[in-house]
Each structure stands twice: as structure tokens, then as C-alpha cells.
Amino acid sequence: MAIGDLFKSKGEREKEERKKRRKAFRDAENAVDAVKDRVNGMKGERDKAWKEARQYLKDGNKAASQRSLQSVRANEMMMLQLEKKRWVFEQLLTKLEMSKTDQEFAQALSAINTVVEIDPDAVADVLDEVQDKLGEQVDIDKIWDKTYDKEMVGVEGKMTDSIPTVEDMMKDLEDEVVADVRGGKITESESSGGSKVTEEIGEGREKLKKLLEEEK
């Protein structure tokens, strides 16, 4: 307690504590919003890479298409990590908000202040050491993953962690391109059966195959 606090009334000290508590939770909520914004930005990057992969495949450049799909998958993996961390953080934040005793509030404030504390100068100083620290980041991600698994116990409808492989995405992409090559989209009713559709898909794949062979 600072010397100046000795001359403050109990009401004034309680008012300041409430103000600090509100600010701490507000900063925590802002951190969550920042992660959501970053995820939305990455979704845009992922969709852009998918469109590029689709166009490359239509042009017969399968190698370039695969490179773009690698970008798609990389964005998916990073979004998954961010979403895990955000989900865990929100669960912990909710528990802290529900704390009732003075001791629980004190622990909550300490935890939040530790999590959301940002020092731009310190970040600038360590930028040159980032590569050396990447190994430590792996351990940190494992801690987040363990906490995530613990928090998910008993929760209905678990979040799926499955990310399609490049091969799976390439197959989906080829289906889209085949539909374009034959001159139209395949409707749900068409895809459910019918020898004519099967024949048209086969013809579309043959055209796509020729495009890819001509590119070699």
C-alpha cells in the first residue's frame, strides 16, 4: 500500500479497487476481441489462397495449386491454435468473473494482469531472439492444449480439431474445377446419382487431365 493510500477512506479504496477490477476484465475482453479479429483476417487469407489454388488448377498448373493449398492448410492450423487459446482464455475468464470471495477476486485480478500485460518496449527488444524462442513456444502450446483438454471434459459437442490434408483439399478443388470445365456447377440432386452425371464428370476429369499434362 502506498503512503498516499493511508489517508484515503475505506470507501475511496473500495472504489479504486472496483475501478481496477473493471479495467482488468475490460482489458481481458479486448484481448479476446483482438484474437477474434486476427482469426477473421486469417479466414480471408485462407479463402484468397483457396481461390488462387482453384484458378491455378483450372489453368493446368497443379504444382502452383498445391503450393496455394499449403497456405490454406497453414492458415487453418494457425486459426485452430488461436481458437483453442481463445476458448481456454474465455473459460478461465468466466470462472474468474463468477468468483465471489475477496480472495478469489484477488487471485483473478493477479491472473488477468499477468495474462494481458503488454510491454511494447520489451517486445521490440526481443524481436531479434524470436527464432531462438520458437522451441519454447512448442512447450507453451502443449500447456494450452492440456488445459484445453481439461476444460473440455464434460462439455457436449466437442470442438473438432480435424484439418483436411492437402490431398483432401486437392480432391475437393478438382471437383470444383471439373464442374467448371464441363460448363456448370454440379447440383446436389445431380451428385446423388445418375449415369449421365457420372459420364459428364468423367469427361470433365479427362479434360482436366489433358490440361495438366499439357502444362508438364
Short mmCIF file of C-alpha atoms in Angstrom, two decimals, residues 50 53-60 62 65 169-187 190-191 196-212:
data_model
loop_
_atom_site.label_atom_id
_atom_site.label_comp_id
_atom_site.label_asym_id
_atom_site.label_seq_id
_atom_site.Cartn_x
_atom_site.Cartn_y
_atom_site.Cartn_z
CA TRP A 50 -8.12 -21.32 -51.97
CA ALA A 53 -5.33 -22.73 -55.91
CA ARG A 54 -8.58 -23.22 -57.79
CA GLN A 55 -7.53 -20.88 -60.61
CA TYR A 56 -4.08 -22.47 -60.88
CA LEU A 57 -5.68 -25.89 -61.23
CA LYS A 58 -8.08 -24.63 -63.88
CA ASP A 59 -5.07 -23.29 -65.78
CA GLY A 60 -3.41 -26.68 -65.59
CA LYS A 62 -1.08 -28.33 -60.42
CA SER A 65 -2.16 -25.08 -56.93
CA MET A 169 -8.35 -30.29 -50.32
CA MET A 170 -6.93 -31.03 -53.78
CA LYS A 171 -9.70 -33.58 -54.39
CA ASP A 172 -12.37 -31.02 -53.39
CA LEU A 173 -10.68 -28.43 -55.57
CA GLU A 174 -10.58 -30.80 -58.55
CA ASP A 175 -14.32 -31.46 -58.13
CA GLU A 176 -14.98 -27.71 -58.36
CA VAL A 177 -12.77 -27.33 -61.40
CA VAL A 178 -14.29 -30.36 -63.11
CA ALA A 179 -17.71 -28.74 -62.72
CA ASP A 180 -16.39 -25.57 -64.40
CA VAL A 181 -14.66 -27.50 -67.18
CA ARG A 182 -17.88 -29.24 -68.17
CA GLY A 183 -19.66 -25.88 -68.19
CA GLY A 184 -21.66 -25.69 -64.99
CA LYS A 185 -21.95 -26.50 -61.30
CA ILE A 186 -23.00 -29.96 -60.15
CA THR A 187 -26.23 -29.66 -58.16
CA GLU A 190 -27.21 -34.43 -59.79
CA SER A 191 -24.44 -35.55 -57.46
CA LYS A 196 -25.31 -39.28 -67.21
CA VAL A 197 -23.78 -37.17 -64.45
CA THR A 198 -21.16 -39.83 -63.82
CA GLU A 199 -20.29 -39.79 -67.52
CA GLU A 200 -20.10 -35.98 -67.56
CA ILE A 201 -17.85 -35.95 -64.51
CA GLY A 202 -15.61 -38.48 -66.19
CA GLU A 203 -15.42 -36.29 -69.29
CA GLY A 204 -14.63 -33.27 -67.12
CA ARG A 205 -11.82 -35.11 -65.39
CA GLU A 206 -10.41 -36.18 -68.77
CA LYS A 207 -10.34 -32.54 -69.91
CA LEU A 208 -8.68 -31.52 -66.64
CA LYS A 209 -6.15 -34.34 -67.01
CA LYS A 210 -5.26 -33.13 -70.50
CA LEU A 211 -4.78 -29.59 -69.19
CA LEU A 212 -2.40 -30.82 -66.53
#
